[in-house]
Short mmCIF file of C-alpha atoms and ligand atoms in Angstrom, two decimals:
data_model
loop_
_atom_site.label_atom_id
_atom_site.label_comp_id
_atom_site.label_asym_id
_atom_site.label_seq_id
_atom_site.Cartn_x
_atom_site.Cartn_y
_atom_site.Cartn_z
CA UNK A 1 -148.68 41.56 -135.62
CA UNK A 2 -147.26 42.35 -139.11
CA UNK A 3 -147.93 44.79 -142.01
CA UNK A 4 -150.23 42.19 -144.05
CA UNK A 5 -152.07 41.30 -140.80
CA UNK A 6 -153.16 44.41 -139.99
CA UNK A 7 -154.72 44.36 -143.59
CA UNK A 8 -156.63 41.76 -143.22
CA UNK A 9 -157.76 42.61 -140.59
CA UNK A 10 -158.96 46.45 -141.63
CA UNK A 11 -160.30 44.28 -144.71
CA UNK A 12 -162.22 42.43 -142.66
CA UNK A 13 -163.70 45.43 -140.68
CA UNK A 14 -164.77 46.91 -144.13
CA UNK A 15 -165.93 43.76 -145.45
CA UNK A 16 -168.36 43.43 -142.38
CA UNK A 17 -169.27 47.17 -142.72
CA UNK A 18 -170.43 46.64 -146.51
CA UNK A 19 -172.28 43.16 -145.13
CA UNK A 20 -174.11 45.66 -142.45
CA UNK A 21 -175.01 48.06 -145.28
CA UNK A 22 -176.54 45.68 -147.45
CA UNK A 23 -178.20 43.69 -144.48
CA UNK A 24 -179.60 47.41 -143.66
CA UNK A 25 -180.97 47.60 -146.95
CA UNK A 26 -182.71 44.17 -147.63
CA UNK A 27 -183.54 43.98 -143.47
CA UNK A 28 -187.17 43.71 -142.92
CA UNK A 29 -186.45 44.43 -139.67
CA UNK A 30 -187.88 48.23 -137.65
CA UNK A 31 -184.65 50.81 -138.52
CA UNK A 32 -184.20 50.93 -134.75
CA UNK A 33 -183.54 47.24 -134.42
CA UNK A 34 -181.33 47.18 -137.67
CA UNK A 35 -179.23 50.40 -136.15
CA UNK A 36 -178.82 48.64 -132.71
CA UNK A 37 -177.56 45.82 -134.31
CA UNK A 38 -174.81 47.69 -136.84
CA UNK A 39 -173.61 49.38 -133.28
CA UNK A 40 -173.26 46.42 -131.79
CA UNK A 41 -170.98 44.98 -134.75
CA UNK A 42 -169.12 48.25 -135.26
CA UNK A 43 -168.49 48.14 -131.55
CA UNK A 44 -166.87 44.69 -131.86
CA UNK A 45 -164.84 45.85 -135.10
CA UNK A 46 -163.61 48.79 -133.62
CA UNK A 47 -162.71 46.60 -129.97
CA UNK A 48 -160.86 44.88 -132.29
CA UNK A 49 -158.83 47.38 -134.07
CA UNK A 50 -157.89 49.05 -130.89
CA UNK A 51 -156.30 45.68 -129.94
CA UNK A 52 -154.70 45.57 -133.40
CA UNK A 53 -153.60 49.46 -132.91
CA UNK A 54 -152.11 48.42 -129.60
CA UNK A 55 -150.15 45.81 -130.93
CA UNK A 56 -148.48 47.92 -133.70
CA UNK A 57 -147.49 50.30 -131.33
CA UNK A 58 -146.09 48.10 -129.23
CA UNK A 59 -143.66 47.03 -132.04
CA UNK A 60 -143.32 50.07 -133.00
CA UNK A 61 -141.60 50.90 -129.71
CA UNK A 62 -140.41 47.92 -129.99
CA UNK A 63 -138.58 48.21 -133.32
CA UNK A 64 -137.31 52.04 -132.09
CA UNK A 65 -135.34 50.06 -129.00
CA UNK A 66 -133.58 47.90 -131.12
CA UNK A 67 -132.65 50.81 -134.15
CA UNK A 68 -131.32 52.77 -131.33
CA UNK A 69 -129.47 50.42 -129.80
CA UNK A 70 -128.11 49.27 -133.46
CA UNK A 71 -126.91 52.79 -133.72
CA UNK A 72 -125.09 52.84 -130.22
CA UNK A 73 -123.30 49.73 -131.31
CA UNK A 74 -122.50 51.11 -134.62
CA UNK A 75 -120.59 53.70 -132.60
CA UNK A 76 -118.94 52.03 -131.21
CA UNK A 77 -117.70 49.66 -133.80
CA UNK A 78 -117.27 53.13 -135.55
CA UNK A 79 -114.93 54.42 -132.90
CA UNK A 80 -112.86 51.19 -132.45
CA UNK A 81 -112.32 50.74 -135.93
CA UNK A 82 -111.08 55.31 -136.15
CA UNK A 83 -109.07 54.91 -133.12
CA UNK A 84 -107.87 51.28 -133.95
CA UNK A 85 -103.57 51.69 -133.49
CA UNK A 86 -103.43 50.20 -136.76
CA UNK A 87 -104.72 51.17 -140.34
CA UNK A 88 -107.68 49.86 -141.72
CA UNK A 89 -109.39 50.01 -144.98
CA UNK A 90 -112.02 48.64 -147.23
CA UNK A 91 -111.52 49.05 -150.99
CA UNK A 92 -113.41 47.50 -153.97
CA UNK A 93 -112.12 45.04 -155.94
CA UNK A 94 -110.34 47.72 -158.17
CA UNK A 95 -108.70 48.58 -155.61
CA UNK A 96 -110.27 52.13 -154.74
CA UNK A 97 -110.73 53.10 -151.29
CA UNK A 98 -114.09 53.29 -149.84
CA UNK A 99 -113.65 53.64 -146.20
CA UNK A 100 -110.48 54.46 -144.22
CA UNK A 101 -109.85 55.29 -139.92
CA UNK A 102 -108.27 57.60 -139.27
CA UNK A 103 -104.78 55.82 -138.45
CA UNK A 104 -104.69 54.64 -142.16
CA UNK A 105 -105.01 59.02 -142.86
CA UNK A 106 -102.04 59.84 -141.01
CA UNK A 107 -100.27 57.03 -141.80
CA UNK A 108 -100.37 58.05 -145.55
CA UNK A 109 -100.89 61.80 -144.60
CA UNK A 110 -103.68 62.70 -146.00
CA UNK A 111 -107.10 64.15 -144.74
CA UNK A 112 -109.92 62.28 -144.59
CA UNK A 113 -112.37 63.36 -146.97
CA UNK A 114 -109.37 63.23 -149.61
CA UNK A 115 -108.77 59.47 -149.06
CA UNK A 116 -111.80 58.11 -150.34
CA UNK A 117 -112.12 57.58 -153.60
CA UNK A 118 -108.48 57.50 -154.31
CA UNK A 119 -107.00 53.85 -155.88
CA UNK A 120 -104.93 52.35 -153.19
CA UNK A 121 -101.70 51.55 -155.15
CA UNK A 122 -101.27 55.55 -155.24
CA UNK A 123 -99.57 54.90 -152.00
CA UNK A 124 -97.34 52.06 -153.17
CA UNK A 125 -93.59 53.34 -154.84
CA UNK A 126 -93.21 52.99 -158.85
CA UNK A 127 -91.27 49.95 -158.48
CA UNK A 128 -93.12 47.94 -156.45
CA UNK A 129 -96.23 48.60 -158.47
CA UNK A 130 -96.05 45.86 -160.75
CA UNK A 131 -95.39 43.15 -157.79
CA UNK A 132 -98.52 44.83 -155.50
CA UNK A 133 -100.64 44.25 -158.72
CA UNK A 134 -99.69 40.21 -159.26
CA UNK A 135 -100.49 40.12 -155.26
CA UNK A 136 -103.97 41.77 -156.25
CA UNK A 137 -104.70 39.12 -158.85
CA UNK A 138 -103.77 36.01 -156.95
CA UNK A 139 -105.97 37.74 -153.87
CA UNK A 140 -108.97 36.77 -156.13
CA UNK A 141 -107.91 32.69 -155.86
CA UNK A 142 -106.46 32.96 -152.15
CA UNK A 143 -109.31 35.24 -150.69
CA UNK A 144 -106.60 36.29 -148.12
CA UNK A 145 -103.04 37.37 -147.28
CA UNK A 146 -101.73 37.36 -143.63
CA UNK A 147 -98.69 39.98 -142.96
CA UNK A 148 -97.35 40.56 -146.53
CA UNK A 149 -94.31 42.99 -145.72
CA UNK A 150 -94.37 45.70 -148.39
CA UNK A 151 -92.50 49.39 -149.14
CA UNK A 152 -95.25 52.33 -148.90
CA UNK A 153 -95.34 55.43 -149.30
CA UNK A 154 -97.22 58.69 -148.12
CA UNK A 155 -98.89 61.27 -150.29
CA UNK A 156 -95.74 63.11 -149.91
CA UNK A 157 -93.76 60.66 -151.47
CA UNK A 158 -92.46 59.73 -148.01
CA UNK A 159 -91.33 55.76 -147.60
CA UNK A 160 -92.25 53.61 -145.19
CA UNK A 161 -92.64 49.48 -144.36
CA UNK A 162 -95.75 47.83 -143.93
CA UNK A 163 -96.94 44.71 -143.25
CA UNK A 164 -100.62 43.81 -144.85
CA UNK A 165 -102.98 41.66 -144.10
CA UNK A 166 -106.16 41.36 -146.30
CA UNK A 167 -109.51 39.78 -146.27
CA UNK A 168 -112.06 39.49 -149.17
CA UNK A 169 -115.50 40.54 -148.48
CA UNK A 170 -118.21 38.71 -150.45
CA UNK A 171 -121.57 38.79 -151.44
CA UNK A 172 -124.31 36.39 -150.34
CA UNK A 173 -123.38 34.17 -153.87
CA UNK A 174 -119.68 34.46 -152.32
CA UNK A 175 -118.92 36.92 -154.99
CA UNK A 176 -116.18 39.34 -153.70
CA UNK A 177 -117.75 42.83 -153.25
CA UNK A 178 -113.94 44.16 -151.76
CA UNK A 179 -111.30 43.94 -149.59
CA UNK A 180 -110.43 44.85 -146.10
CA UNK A 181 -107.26 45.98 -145.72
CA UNK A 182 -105.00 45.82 -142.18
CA UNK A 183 -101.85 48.01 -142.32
CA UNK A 184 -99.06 48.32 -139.84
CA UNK A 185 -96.22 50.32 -140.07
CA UNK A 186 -92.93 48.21 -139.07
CA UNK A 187 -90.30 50.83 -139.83
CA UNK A 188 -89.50 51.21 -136.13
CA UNK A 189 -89.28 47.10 -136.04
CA UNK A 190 -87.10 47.25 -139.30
CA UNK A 191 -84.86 49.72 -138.43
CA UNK A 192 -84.64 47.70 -134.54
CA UNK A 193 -83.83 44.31 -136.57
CA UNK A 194 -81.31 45.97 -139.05
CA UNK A 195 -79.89 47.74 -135.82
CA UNK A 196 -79.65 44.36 -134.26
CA UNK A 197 -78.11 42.33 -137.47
CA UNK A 198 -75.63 45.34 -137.59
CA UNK A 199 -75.03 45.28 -133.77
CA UNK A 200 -74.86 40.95 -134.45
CA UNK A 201 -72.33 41.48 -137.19
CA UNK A 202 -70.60 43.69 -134.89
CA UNK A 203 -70.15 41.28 -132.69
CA UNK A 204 -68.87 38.71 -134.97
CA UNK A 205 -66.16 40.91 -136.03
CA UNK A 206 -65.27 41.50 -132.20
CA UNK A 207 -65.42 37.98 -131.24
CA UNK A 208 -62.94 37.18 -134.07
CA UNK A 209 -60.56 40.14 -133.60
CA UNK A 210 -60.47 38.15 -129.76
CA UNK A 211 -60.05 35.32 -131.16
CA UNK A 212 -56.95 36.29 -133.56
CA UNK A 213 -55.48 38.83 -130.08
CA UNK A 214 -56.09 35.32 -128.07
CA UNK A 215 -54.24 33.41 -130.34
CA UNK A 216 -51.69 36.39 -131.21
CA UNK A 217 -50.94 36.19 -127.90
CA UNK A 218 -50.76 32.56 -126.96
CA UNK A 219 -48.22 32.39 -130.20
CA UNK A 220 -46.31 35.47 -129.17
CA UNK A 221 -46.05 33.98 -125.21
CA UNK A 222 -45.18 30.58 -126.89
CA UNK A 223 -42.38 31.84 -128.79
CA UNK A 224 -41.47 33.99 -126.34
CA UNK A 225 -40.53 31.92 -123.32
CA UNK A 226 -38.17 29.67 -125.32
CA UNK A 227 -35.19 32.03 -125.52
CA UNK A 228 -36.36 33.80 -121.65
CA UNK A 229 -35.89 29.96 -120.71
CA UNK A 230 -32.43 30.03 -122.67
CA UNK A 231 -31.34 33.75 -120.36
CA UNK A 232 -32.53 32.08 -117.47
CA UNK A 233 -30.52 28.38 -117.41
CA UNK A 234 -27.54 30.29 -118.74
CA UNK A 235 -27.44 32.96 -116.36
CA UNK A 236 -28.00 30.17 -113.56
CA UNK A 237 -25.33 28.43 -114.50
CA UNK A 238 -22.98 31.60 -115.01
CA UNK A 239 -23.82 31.90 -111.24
CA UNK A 240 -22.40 28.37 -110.62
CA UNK A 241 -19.09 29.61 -110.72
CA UNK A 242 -16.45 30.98 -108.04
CA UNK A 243 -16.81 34.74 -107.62
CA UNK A 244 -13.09 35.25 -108.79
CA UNK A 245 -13.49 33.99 -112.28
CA UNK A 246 -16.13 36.98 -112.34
CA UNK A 247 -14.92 40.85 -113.51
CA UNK A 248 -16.04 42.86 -110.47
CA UNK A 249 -19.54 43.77 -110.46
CA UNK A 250 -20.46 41.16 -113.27
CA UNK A 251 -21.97 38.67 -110.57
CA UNK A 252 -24.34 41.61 -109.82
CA UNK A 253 -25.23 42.13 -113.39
CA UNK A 254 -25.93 38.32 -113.93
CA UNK A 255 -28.46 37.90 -111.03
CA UNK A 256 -29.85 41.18 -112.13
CA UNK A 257 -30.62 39.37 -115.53
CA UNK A 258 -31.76 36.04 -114.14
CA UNK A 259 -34.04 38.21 -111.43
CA UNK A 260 -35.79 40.39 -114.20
CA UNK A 261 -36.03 36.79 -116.30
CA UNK A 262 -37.77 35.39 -113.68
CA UNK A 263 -40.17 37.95 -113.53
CA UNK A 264 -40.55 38.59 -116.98
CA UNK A 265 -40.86 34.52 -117.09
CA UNK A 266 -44.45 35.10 -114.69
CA UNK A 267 -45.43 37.69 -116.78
CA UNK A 268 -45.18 36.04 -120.13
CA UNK A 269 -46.78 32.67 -118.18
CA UNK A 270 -49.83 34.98 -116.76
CA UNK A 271 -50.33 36.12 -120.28
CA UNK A 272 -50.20 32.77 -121.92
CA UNK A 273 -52.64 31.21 -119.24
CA UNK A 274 -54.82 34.72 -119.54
CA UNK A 275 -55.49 34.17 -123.39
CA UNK A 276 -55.50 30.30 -123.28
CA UNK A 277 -58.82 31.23 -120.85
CA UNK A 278 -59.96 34.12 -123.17
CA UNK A 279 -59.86 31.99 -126.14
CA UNK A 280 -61.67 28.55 -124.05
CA UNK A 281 -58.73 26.73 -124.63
CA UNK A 282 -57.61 26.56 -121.37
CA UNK A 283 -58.18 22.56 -119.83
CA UNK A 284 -58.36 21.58 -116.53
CA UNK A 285 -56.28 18.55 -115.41
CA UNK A 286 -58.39 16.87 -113.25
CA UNK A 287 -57.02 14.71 -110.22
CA UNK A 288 -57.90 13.46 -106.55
CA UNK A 289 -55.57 15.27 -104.19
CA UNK A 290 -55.50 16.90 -100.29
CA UNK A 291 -56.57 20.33 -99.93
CA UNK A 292 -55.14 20.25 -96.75
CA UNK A 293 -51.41 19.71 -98.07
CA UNK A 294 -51.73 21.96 -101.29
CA UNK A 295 -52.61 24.49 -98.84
CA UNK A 296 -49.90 24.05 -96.05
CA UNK A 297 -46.95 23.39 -99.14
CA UNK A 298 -48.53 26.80 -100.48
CA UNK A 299 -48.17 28.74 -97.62
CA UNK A 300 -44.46 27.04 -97.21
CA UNK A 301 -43.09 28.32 -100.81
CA UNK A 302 -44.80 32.12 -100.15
CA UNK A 303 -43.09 32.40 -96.29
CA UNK A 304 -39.97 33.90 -97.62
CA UNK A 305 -41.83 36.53 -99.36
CA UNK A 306 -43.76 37.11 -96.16
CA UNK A 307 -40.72 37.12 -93.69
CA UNK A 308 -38.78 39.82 -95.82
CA UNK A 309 -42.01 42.16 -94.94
CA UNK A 310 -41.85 40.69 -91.26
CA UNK A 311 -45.65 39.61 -91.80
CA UNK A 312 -46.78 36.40 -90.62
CA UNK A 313 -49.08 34.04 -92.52
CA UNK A 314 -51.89 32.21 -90.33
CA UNK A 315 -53.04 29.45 -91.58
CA UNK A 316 -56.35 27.73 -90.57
CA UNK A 317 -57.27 24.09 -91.89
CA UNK A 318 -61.11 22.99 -90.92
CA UNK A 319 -61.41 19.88 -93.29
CA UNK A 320 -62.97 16.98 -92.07
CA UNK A 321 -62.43 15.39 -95.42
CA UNK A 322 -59.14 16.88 -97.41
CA UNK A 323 -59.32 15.34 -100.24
CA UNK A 324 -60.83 16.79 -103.41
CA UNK A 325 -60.96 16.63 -106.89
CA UNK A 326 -59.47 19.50 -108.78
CA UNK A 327 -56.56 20.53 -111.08
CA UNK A 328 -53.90 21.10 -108.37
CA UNK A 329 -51.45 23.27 -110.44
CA UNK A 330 -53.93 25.85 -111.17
CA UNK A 331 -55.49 25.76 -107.72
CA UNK A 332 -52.23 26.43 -106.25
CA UNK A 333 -51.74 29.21 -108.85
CA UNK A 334 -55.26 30.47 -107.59
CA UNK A 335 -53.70 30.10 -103.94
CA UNK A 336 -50.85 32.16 -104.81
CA UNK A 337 -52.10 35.01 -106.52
CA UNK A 338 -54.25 35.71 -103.32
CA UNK A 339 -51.61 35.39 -101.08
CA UNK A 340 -48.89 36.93 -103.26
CA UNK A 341 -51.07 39.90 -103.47
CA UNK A 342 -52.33 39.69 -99.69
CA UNK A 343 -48.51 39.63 -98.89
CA UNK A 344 -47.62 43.24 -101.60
CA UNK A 345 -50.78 44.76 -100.70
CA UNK A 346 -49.88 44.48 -96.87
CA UNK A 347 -47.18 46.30 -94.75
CA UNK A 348 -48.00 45.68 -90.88
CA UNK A 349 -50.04 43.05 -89.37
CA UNK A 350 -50.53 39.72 -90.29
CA UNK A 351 -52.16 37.42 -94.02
CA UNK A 352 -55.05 34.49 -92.75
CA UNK A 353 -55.07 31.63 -94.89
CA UNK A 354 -58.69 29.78 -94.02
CA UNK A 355 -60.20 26.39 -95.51
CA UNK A 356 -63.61 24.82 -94.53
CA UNK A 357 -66.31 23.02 -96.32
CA UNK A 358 -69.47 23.21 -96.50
CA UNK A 359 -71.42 19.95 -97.89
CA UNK A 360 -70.18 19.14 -100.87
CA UNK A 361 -68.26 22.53 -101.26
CA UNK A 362 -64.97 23.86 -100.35
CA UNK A 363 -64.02 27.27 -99.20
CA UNK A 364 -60.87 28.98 -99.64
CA UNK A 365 -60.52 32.32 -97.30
CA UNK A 366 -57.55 34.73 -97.82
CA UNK A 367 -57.79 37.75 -95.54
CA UNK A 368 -55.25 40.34 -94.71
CA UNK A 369 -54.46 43.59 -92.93
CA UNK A 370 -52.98 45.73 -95.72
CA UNK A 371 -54.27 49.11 -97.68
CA UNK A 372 -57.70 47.35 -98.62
CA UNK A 373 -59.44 48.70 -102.03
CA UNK A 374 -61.47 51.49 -102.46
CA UNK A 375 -65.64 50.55 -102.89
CA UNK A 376 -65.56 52.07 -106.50
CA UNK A 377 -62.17 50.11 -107.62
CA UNK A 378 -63.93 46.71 -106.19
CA UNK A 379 -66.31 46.41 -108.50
CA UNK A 380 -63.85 46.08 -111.28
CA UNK A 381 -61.14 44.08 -109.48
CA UNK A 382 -61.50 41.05 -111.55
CA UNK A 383 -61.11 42.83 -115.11
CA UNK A 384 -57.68 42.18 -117.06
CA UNK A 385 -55.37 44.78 -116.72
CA UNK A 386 -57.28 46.63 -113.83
CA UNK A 387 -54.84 48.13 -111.47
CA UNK A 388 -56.51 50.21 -108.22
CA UNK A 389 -53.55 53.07 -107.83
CA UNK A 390 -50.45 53.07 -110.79
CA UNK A 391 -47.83 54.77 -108.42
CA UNK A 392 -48.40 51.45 -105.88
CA UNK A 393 -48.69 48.92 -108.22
CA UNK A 394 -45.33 50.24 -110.16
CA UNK A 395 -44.13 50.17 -106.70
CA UNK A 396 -44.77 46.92 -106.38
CA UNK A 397 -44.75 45.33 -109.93
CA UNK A 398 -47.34 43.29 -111.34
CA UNK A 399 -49.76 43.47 -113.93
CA UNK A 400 -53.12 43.53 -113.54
CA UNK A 401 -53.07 40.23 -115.16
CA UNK A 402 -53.63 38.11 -111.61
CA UNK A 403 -57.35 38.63 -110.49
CA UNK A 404 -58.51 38.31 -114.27
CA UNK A 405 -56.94 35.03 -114.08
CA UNK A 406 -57.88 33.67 -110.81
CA UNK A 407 -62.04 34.70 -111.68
CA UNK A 408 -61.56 33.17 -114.90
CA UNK A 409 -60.03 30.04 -113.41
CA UNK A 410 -62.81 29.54 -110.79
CA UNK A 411 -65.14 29.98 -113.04
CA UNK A 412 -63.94 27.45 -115.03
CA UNK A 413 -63.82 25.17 -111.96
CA UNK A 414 -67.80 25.83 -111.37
CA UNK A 415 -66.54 28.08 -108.47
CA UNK A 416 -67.12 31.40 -107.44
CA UNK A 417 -64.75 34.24 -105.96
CA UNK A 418 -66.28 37.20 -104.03
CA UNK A 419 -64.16 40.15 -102.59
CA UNK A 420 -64.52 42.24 -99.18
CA UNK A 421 -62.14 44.98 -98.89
CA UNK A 422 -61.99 48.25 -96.41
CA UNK A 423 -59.72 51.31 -97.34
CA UNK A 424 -56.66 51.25 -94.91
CA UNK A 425 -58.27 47.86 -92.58
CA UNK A 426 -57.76 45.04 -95.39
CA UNK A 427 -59.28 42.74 -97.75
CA UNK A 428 -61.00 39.63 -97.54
CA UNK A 429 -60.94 37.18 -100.98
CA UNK A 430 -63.68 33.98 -100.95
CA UNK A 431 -63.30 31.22 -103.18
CA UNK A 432 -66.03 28.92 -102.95
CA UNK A 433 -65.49 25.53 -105.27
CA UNK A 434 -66.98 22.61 -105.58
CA UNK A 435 -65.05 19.26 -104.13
CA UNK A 436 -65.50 17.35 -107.14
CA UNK A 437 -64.67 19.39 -110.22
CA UNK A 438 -66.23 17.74 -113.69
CA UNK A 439 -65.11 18.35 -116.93
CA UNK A 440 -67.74 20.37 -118.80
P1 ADP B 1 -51.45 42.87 -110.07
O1 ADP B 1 -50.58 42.05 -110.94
O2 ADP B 1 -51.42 44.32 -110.38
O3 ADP B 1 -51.36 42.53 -108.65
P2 ADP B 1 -54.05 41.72 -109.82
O4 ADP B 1 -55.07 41.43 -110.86
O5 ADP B 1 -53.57 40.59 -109.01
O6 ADP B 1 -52.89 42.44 -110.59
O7 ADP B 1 -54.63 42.81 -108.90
C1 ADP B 1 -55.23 43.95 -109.46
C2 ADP B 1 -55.21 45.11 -108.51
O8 ADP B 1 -56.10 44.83 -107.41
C3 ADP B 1 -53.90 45.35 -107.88
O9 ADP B 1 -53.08 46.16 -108.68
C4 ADP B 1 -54.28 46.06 -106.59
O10 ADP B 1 -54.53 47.42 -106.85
C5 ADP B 1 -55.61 45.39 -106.22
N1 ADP B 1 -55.48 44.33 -105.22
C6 ADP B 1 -55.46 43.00 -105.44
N2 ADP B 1 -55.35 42.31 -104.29
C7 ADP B 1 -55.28 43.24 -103.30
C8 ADP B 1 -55.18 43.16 -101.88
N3 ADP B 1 -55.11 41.99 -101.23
N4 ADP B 1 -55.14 44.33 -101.18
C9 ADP B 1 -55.24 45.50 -101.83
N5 ADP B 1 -55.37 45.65 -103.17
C10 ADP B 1 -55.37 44.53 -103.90
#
């Protein structure tokens, strides 16, 4: 029942009150009668307000539910739009702010009840002013803006970035009443992306300072093994000759030059191949040939080398099919850096050469018995110039160069090369490959 029923209906009660009045009047009828009657009517009238009572108060209850449980949802809206992690606002069209959470206070560092009221572009720097204000005016056309990236500022004149996103609120005509504002600060995320173009650039630079050492180098190796090529044929060939056309002790001093050619000839070689992989310029040359017999000829050059440490190689061929595809020269340079290094690394016992497949992969095993490496040194084996302990290594020569090379190399060959190694019980190098290298 509603406000104009109830009303009538009192309206009717007093209408039929004033008819039992008047009938009371005019009645011809004994009082008594007439009385019993106007009871009987007021009883009905008043049977029927109670109902009509009821009924309000029902609603009334009613209407108290639904106002309270307006309020608790107003709450809570209340609370998620305070504790919201970004700023929110509603301003009038003018711009002046009529409600803010309390994110959007700190954010701009002000208290609460000094926020409202204030015009919004307060917070905006000098120069920006002009190009928040043309945003403002085309707001009124394109109702919203969706992450407009902006410089703001605190009360204290402190800067910050923002990005804004803004809705217009409108009346029931669809006249806007005001916006509502969304503002999160992205100074962290700025700072992170400039960090990350910087770190980028960086990067760049890096890549092409590699580049120009790569190519530095490759030049520089180049040029470099001509005239070592020159010292080495000449001082062969000065060898050629009888002893007695030699002053004493020149013979020594020639096959001292040629010896320290030949070596620097490897290391120049290692240093070529080392940035020719750096830079990716390095090409396999692919070819069908027998694992088996790359292996055994291998072994056959490197058995000097062995015998003048009285170390035997073993050599263990499990192939049921030998042949692979592969660049052979650099396979066998693979081959010999192990074993050359198996051979300086080892003093007593003995250097296992092993090769098996497994489906359609190959498996090249190079163990030995020497001074092993050290758990933290293995982890950085592979890395150019990495030598485990100077005094040995000057000992025995070398560069550092070899195991940079040989990863690189497998790697390029869609291989893989894992080390196990012992301090003072030996080292074990794997070099898994495919049998059918592609080119890239
Ligand atoms: P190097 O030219 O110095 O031999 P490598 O890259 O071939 O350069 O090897 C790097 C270092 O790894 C060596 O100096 C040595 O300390 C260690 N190393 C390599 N192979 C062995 C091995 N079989 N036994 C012990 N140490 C080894």
């Amino acid at each position: 029942m509603n406000a104009s029923e109830l009303t009538q209906q009192i309206k009717a009660v007093r209408q039929r009150a004033d008819a039992l009045q008047n009938h009371a009047k005019t009645s011809p009828l004994p009082p008594s009668e007439i009385l019993h009657d106007s009871l009987e009517e007021l009883n009905t009238a008043l049977e029927e307000l109670r109902v009509a009572e009821e009924e309000v108060r029902q609603q009334n209850e009613e209407l108290r539910n639904i106002r309270y449980e307006l309020e608790v949802e107003r709450q809570r809206y209340k609370e998620l739009f305070d504790f919201a992690p970004d700023a929110y606002l509603v301003t009038n069209t003018e711009g002046k702010i009529l409600e803010a959470n309390r994110t959007a206070t700190s954010l701009f560092k002000i208290s609460p009840k000094y926020i409202q009221g204030k015009l919004l572009i307060n917070f905006v720097p000098e120069n920006q002013r002009r190009a928040f204000r043309s945003q403002l005016i085309s707001l009124e056309k394109i109702r919203q803006i969706q992450d407009w990236e902006i410089h703001l500022q605190t009360r204290e004149h402190t800067g910050f970035d923002a990005a804004i996103s803004i809705t217009t609120m409108c009346d029931r005509e669809g006249n806007p009443l005001g916006w509502r504002w969304l503002i999160r600060d992205i100074t962290a995320r700025k700072q992170a992306e400039e960090q990350l173009r910087a770190i980028r650039n960086e990067n760049l630079q890096l890549q092409e300072a590699t580049r120009l050492k790569s190519q530095f180098l490759a030049v520089m190796s180049h040029e470099l093994r001509t005239p070592m090529n020159a010292i080495l044929g000449f001082s062969q060939l000065l060898l050629r000759h009888p002893y007695n056309q030699f002053p004493p002790q020149a013979r020594s001093m020639v096959e001292r030059i040629l010896s320290s050619a030949r070596r620097l000839l490897v290391l120049i070689e290692d240093i070529l191949d080392f940035s020719k992989l750096e830079a990716g310029r390095l090409e396999l040359n692919l070819q069908e040939f027998s694992l088996a017999e790359l292996v055994t000829t291998t072994v056959e050059e490197l058995h000097c080398l062995a015998q003048q440490k009285n170390l035997t190689i073993n050599v263990y061929i499990n192939l049921k099919n030998p042949q692979i595809i592969n660049d052979s020269d650099r396979l066998r340079q693979i081959l010999v850096n192990l074993l050359s290094n198996a051979i300086k690394f080892t003093d007593v016992g003995n250097v296992n050469v092993e090769v098996l497949e497994i489906q359609d992969r190959v498996m090249l095993i190079v163990k030995d018995t020497g001074i092993g490496i050290g758990e933290v040194d293995l982890k950085n084996i592979f890395q150019e110039f990495r030598q485990v302990n100077q005094c040995l290594t000057r000992k025995h020569g070398g560069t550092g160069l070899g195991l940079a090379i040989v990863d690189q190399l497998v790697r390029l060959m869609k291989g893989s090369i894992t080390v196990e190694s012992k301090l003072a019980k030996g080292s074990t190098f794997r070099v898994e490959l495919p049998r059918v290298v592609n080119k890239n």
